[in-house]
Short mmCIF file of C-alpha atoms and ligand atoms in Angstrom, two decimals:
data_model
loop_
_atom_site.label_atom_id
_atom_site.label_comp_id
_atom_site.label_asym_id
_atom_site.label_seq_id
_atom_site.Cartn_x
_atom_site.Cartn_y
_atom_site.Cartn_z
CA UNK A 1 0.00 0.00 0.00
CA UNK A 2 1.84 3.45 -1.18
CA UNK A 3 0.81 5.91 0.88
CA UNK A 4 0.93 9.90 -0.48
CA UNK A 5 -0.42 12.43 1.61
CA UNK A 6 0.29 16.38 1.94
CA UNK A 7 0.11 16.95 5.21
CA UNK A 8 0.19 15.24 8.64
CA UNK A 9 -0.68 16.39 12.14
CA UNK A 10 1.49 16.10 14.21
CA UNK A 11 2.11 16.78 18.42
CA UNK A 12 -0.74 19.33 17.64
CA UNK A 13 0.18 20.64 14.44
CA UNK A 14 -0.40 20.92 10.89
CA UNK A 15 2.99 19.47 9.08
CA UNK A 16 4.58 18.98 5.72
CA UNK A 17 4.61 15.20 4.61
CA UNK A 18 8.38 15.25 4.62
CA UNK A 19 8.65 16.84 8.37
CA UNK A 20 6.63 14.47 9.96
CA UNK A 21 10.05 12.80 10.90
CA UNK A 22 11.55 10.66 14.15
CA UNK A 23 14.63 10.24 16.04
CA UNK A 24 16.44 6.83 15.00
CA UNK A 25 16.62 6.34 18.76
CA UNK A 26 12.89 6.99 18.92
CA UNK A 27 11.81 4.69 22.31
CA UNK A 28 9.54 2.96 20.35
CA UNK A 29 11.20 2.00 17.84
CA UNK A 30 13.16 -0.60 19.78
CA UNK A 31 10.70 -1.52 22.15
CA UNK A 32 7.65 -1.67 20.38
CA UNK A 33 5.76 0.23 21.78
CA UNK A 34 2.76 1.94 20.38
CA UNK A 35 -0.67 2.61 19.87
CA UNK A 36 -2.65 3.01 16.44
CA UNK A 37 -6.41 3.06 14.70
CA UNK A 38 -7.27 2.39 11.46
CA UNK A 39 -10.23 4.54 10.49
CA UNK A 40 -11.99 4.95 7.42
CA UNK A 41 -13.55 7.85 5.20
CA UNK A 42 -16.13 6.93 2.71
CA UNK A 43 -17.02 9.21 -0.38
CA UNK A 44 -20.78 9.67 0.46
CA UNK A 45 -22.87 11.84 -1.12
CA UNK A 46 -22.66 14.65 1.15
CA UNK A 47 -19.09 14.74 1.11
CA UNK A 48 -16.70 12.37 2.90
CA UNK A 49 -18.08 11.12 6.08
CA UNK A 50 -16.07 9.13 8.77
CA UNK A 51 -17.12 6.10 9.87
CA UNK A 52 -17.36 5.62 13.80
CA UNK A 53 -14.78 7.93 14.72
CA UNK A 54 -15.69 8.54 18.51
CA UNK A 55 -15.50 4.73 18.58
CA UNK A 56 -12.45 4.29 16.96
CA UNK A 57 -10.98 7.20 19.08
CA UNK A 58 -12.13 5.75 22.10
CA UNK A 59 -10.11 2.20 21.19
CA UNK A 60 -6.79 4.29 20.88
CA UNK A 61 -7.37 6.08 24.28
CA UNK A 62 -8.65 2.42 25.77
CA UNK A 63 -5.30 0.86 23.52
CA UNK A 64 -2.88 3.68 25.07
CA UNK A 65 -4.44 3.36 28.75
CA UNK A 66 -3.81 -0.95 28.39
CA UNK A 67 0.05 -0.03 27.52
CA UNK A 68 0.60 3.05 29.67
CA UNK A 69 0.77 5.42 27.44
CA UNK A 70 -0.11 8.72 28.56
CA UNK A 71 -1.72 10.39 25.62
CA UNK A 72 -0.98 14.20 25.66
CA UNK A 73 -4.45 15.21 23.86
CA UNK A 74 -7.89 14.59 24.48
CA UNK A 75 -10.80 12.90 22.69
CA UNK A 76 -12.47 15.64 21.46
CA UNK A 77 -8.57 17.18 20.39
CA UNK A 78 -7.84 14.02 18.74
CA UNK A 79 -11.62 13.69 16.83
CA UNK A 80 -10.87 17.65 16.04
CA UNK A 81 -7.33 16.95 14.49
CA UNK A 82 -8.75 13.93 12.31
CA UNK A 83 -10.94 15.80 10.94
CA UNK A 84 -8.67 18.65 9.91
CA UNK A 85 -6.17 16.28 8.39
CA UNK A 86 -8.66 14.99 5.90
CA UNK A 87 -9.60 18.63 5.53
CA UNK A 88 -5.82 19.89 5.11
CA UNK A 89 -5.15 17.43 2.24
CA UNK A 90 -8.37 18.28 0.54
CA UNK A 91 -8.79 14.38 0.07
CA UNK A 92 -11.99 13.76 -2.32
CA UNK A 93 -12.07 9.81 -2.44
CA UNK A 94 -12.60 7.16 0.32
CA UNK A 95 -9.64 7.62 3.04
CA UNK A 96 -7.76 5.59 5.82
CA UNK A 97 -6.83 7.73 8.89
CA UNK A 98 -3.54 6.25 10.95
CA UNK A 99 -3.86 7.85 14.27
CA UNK A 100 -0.65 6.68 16.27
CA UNK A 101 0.66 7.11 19.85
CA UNK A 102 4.29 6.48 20.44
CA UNK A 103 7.27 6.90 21.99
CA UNK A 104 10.16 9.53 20.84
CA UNK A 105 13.72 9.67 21.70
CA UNK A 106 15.57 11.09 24.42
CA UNK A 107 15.67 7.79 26.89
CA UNK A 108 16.66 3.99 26.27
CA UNK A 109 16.15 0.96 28.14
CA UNK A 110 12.81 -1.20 29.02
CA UNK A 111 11.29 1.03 30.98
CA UNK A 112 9.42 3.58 28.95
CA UNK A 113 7.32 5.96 31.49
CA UNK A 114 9.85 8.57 31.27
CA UNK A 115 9.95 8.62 27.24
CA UNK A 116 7.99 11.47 25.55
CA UNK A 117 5.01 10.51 24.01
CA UNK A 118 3.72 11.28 20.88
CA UNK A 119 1.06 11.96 18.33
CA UNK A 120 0.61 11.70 14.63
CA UNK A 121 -2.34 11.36 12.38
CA UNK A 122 -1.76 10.27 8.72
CA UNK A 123 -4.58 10.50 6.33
CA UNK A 124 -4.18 9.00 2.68
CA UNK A 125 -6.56 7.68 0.30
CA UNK A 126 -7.62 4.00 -0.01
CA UNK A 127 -9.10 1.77 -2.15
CA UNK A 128 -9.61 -2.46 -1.17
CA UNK A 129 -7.14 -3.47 1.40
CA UNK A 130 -7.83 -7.21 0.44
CA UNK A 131 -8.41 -6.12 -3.33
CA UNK A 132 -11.33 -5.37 -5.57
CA UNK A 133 -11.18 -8.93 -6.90
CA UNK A 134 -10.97 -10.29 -3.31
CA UNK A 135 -15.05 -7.94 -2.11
CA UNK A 136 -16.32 -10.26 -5.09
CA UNK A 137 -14.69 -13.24 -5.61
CA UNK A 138 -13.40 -14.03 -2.06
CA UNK A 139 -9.67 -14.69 -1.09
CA UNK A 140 -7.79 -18.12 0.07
CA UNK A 141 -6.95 -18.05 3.72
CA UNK A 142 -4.50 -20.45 5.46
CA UNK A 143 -4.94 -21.86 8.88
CA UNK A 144 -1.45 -20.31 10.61
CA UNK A 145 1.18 -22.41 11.89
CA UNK A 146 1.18 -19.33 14.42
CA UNK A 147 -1.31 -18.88 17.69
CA UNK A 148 -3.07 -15.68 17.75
CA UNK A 149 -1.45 -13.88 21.07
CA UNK A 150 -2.59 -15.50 24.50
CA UNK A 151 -4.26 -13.25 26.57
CA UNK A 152 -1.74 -14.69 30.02
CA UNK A 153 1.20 -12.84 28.03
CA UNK A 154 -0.43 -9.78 25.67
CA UNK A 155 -3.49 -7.79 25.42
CA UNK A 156 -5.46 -8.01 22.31
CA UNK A 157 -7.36 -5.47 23.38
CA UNK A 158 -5.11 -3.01 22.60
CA UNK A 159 -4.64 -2.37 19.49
CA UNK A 160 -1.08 -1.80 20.09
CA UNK A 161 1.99 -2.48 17.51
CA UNK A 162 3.69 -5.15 19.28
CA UNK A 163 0.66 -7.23 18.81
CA UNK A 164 1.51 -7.01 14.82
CA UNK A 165 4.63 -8.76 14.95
CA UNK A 166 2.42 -12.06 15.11
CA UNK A 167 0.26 -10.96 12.54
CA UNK A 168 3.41 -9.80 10.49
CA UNK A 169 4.65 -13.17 10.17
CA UNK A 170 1.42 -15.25 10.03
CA UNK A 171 0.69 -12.81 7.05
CA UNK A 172 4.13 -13.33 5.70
CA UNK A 173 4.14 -17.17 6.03
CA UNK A 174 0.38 -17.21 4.48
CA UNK A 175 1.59 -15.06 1.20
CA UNK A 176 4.78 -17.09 0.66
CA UNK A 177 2.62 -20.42 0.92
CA UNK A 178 0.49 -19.14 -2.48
CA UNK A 179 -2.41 -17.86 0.14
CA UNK A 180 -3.98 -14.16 0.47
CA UNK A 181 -4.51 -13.86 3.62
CA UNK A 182 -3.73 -15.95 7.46
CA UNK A 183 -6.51 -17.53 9.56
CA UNK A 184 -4.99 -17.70 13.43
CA UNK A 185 -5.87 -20.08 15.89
CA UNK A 186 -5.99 -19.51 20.02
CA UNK A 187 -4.40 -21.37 22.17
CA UNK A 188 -7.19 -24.19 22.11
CA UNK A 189 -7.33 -24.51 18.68
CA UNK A 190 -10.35 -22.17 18.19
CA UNK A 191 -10.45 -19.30 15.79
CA UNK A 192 -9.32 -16.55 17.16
CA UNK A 193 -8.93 -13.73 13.93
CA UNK A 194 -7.26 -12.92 11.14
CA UNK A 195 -4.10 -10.68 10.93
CA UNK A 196 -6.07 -7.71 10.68
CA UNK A 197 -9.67 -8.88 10.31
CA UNK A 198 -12.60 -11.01 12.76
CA UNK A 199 -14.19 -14.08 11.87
CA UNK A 200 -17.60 -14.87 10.21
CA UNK A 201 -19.27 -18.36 9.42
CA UNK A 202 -22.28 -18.68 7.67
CA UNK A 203 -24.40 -22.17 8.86
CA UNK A 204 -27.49 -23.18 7.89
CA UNK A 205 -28.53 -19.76 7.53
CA UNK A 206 -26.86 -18.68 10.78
CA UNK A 207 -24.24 -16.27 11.00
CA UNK A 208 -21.34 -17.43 13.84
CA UNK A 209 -18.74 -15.18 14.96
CA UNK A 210 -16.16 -15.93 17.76
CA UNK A 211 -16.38 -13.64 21.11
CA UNK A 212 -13.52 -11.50 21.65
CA UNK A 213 -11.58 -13.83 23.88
CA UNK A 214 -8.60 -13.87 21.77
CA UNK A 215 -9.18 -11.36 19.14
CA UNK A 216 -8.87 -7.13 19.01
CA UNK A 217 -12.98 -5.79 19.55
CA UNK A 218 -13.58 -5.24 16.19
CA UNK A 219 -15.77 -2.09 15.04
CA UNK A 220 -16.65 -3.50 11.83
CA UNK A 221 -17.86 -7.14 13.77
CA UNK A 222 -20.09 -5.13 15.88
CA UNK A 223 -21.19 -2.92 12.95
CA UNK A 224 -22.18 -6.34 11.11
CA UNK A 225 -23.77 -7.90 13.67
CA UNK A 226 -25.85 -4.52 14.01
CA UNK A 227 -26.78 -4.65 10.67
CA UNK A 228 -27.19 -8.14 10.30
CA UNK A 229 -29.69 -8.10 13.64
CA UNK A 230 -31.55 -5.45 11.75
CA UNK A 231 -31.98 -7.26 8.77
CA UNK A 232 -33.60 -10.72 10.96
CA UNK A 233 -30.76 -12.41 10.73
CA UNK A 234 -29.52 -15.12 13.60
CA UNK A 235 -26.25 -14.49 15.08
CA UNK A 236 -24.58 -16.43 17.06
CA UNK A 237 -20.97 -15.67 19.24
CA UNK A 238 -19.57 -18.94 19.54
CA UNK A 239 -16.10 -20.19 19.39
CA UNK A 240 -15.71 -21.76 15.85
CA UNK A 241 -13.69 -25.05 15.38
CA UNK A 242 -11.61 -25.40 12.24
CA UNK A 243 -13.68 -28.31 11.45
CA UNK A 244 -16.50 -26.49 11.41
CA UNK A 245 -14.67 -23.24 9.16
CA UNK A 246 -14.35 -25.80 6.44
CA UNK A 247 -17.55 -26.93 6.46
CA UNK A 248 -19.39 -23.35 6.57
CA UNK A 249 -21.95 -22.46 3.32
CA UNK A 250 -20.07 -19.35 3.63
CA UNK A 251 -16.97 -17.53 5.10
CA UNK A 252 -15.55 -13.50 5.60
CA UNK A 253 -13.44 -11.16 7.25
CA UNK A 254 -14.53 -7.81 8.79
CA UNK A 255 -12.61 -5.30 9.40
CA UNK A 256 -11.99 -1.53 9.04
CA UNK A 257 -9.37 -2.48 5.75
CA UNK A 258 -10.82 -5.54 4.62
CA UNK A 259 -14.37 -4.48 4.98
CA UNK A 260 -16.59 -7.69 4.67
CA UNK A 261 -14.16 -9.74 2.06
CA UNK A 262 -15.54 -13.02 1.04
CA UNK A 263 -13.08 -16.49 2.04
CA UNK A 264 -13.74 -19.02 -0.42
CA UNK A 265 -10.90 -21.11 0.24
CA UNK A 266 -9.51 -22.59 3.78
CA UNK A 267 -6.47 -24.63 3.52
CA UNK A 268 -7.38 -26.40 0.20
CA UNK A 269 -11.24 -26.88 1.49
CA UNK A 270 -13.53 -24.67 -0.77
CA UNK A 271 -16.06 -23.27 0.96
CA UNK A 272 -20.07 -23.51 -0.29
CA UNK A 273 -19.35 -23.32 -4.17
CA UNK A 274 -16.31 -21.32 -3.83
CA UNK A 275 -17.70 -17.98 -4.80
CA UNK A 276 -19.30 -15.28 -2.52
CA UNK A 277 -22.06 -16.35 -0.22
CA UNK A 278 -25.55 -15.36 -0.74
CA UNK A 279 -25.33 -13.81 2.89
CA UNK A 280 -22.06 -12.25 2.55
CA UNK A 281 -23.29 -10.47 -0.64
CA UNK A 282 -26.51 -9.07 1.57
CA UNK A 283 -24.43 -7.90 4.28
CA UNK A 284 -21.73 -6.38 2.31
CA UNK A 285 -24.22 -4.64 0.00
CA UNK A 286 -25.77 -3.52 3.59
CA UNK A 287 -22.21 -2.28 4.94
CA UNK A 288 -21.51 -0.06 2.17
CA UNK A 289 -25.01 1.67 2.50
CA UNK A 290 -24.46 1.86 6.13
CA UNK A 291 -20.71 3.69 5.29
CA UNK A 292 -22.01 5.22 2.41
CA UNK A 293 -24.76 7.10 4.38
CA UNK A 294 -27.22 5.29 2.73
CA UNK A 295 -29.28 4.04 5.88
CA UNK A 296 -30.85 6.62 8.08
CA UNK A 297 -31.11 4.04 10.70
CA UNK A 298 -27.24 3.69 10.87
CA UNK A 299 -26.71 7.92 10.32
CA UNK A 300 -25.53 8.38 14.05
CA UNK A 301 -22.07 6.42 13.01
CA UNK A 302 -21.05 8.98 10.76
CA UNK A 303 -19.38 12.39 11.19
CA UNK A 304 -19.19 14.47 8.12
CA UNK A 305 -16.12 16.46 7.18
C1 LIG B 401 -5.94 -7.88 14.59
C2 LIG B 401 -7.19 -7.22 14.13
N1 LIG B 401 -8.36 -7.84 14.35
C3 LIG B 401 -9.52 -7.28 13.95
C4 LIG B 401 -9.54 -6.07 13.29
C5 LIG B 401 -10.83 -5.45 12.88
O1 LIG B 401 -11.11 -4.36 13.70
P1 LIG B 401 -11.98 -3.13 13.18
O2 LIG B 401 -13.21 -3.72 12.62
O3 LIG B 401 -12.26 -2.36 14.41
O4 LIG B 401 -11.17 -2.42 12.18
C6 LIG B 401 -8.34 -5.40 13.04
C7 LIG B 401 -8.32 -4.10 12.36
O5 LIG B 401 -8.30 -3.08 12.98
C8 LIG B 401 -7.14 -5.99 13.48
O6 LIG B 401 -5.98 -5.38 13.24
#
């Protein structure tokens, strides 16, 4: 994903794309760590509109509380400043806002209270994070030979950068085995998520989708099962055996990036007839009139620019 951009805000202010620099000794850097949210914009037709940003806002302030990060600004400062970065780049198609909380320079070791923290807030442009061809035709997914991080030594609900490096290489190994995407288990041998994306089954006309034992609280999930509620569907938060993936009439991802992306393909098994589910079409038809502005019912999510 190339990433061009104007402007970024940063520590409070408006900056040049090529200022928006760090220390090499930056705290973390080395230690790993820091504090991020993934946000979209979506091109409605009242201008661009983003989607839950008080919730997503509230998951980095919940995120830098978990790792004891002491963030310098606000909610409302932080809502304020994403709005003017879209606003400062004069960005007309759908966007991704990267709000992140880190550490700079100026002290090394483990202990990182006494490292200054700080703010930036990227904005760029986005199209499919998974791929056009992957909303419509569905992507492969492999099981990972890697467990999702155990809750006795992380905390998934922070959607913290250390927690990446496991999705890093479970992504890595997936790509380099011919697959588009990873699939990671918990320590029981349930699914816990994908790298960057929650779980959906479809069964027997009931949609399944793992609690968040072992898994970041996912916006999108919650926005799906909202939706999917609304429309009469069943749904059901129950820990899903891999069995019982490969065996589902139908299979996506959620997630800010990924959206609702069809899986037609677990580890060689294809799942229903290998294209996108009848259900999975409804829902992401749904989604995108949700983000789009296009449901009244779902209006309070959205803040226009
Ligand atoms: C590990 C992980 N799980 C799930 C998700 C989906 O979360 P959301 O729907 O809030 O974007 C993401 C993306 O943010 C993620 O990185």
């Amino acid at each position: 994903m190339k990433v061009s951009a104007q402007k970024i805000w940063f520590d409070g202010k408006m900056v040049d794309f090529k200022d928006a620099n760090v220390h090499v000794l930056s705290h973390s850097l080395h230690y790993g760590n820091a504090v991020f949210e993934g946000t979209r914009a979506y091109k409605s037709d009242k201008g661009l509109a983003i989607f839950r940003l008080q919730d997503h806002t509230k998951r980095l302030l919940e995120s830098a509380k978990i790792t004891l990060l002491k963030c310098p600004f606000s909610k409302e400062e932080l809502e304020k400043a994403q709005i003017d970065v879209i606003k400062a780049n004069e960005f007309k198609n759908n966007t991704y806002l990267r709000p992140l909380i880190f550490l700079g320079d100026g002290e090394m070791g483990v202990y990182h209270l006494k490292s200054p923290v700080r703010v930036a807030i990227a904005a760029w442009e986005i199209g499919a994070y998974l791929g056009e061809e992957g909303l419509e035709k569905g992507i492969k997914v492999k099981i990972s030979s890697l467990i999702r991080n155990s809750a006795k030594s992380s905390m998934n609900k922070a959607k913290a950068s250390a927690n990446y490096l496991n999705s890093q290489i479970a992504k890595a190994e997936a790509i380099d085995a011919g697959y588009e995407e990873a699939l990671m288990l918990d320590e029981e041998g349930f699914i816990a998520e994908g790298t960057g994306e929650c779980f959906f089954i479809v069964k027997n006309g009931v949609l399944i989708t793992p609690p968040n034992d072992f898994s970041l609280k996912s916006i999108t999930q919650d926005t799906v099962i909202q939706i999917a509620e609304d429309l009469g569907l069943k749904v059901l938060r129950q820990r899903i055996s891999r069995d019982e993936a490969f065996t589902a009439d139908e299979a996506f991802f959620t997630g800010t990036a990924a959206e609702i992306t069809p899986i037609n393909n677990i580890d060689t098994r294809v799942i229903g007839n290998g294209l996108r589910g009848e259900l999975t079409k409804l829902l992401q038809n749904a989604y995108f009139d949700v983000v789009y502005g296009r449901n009244a019912k779902f209006a309070s999510m959205l803040t226009y620019i």
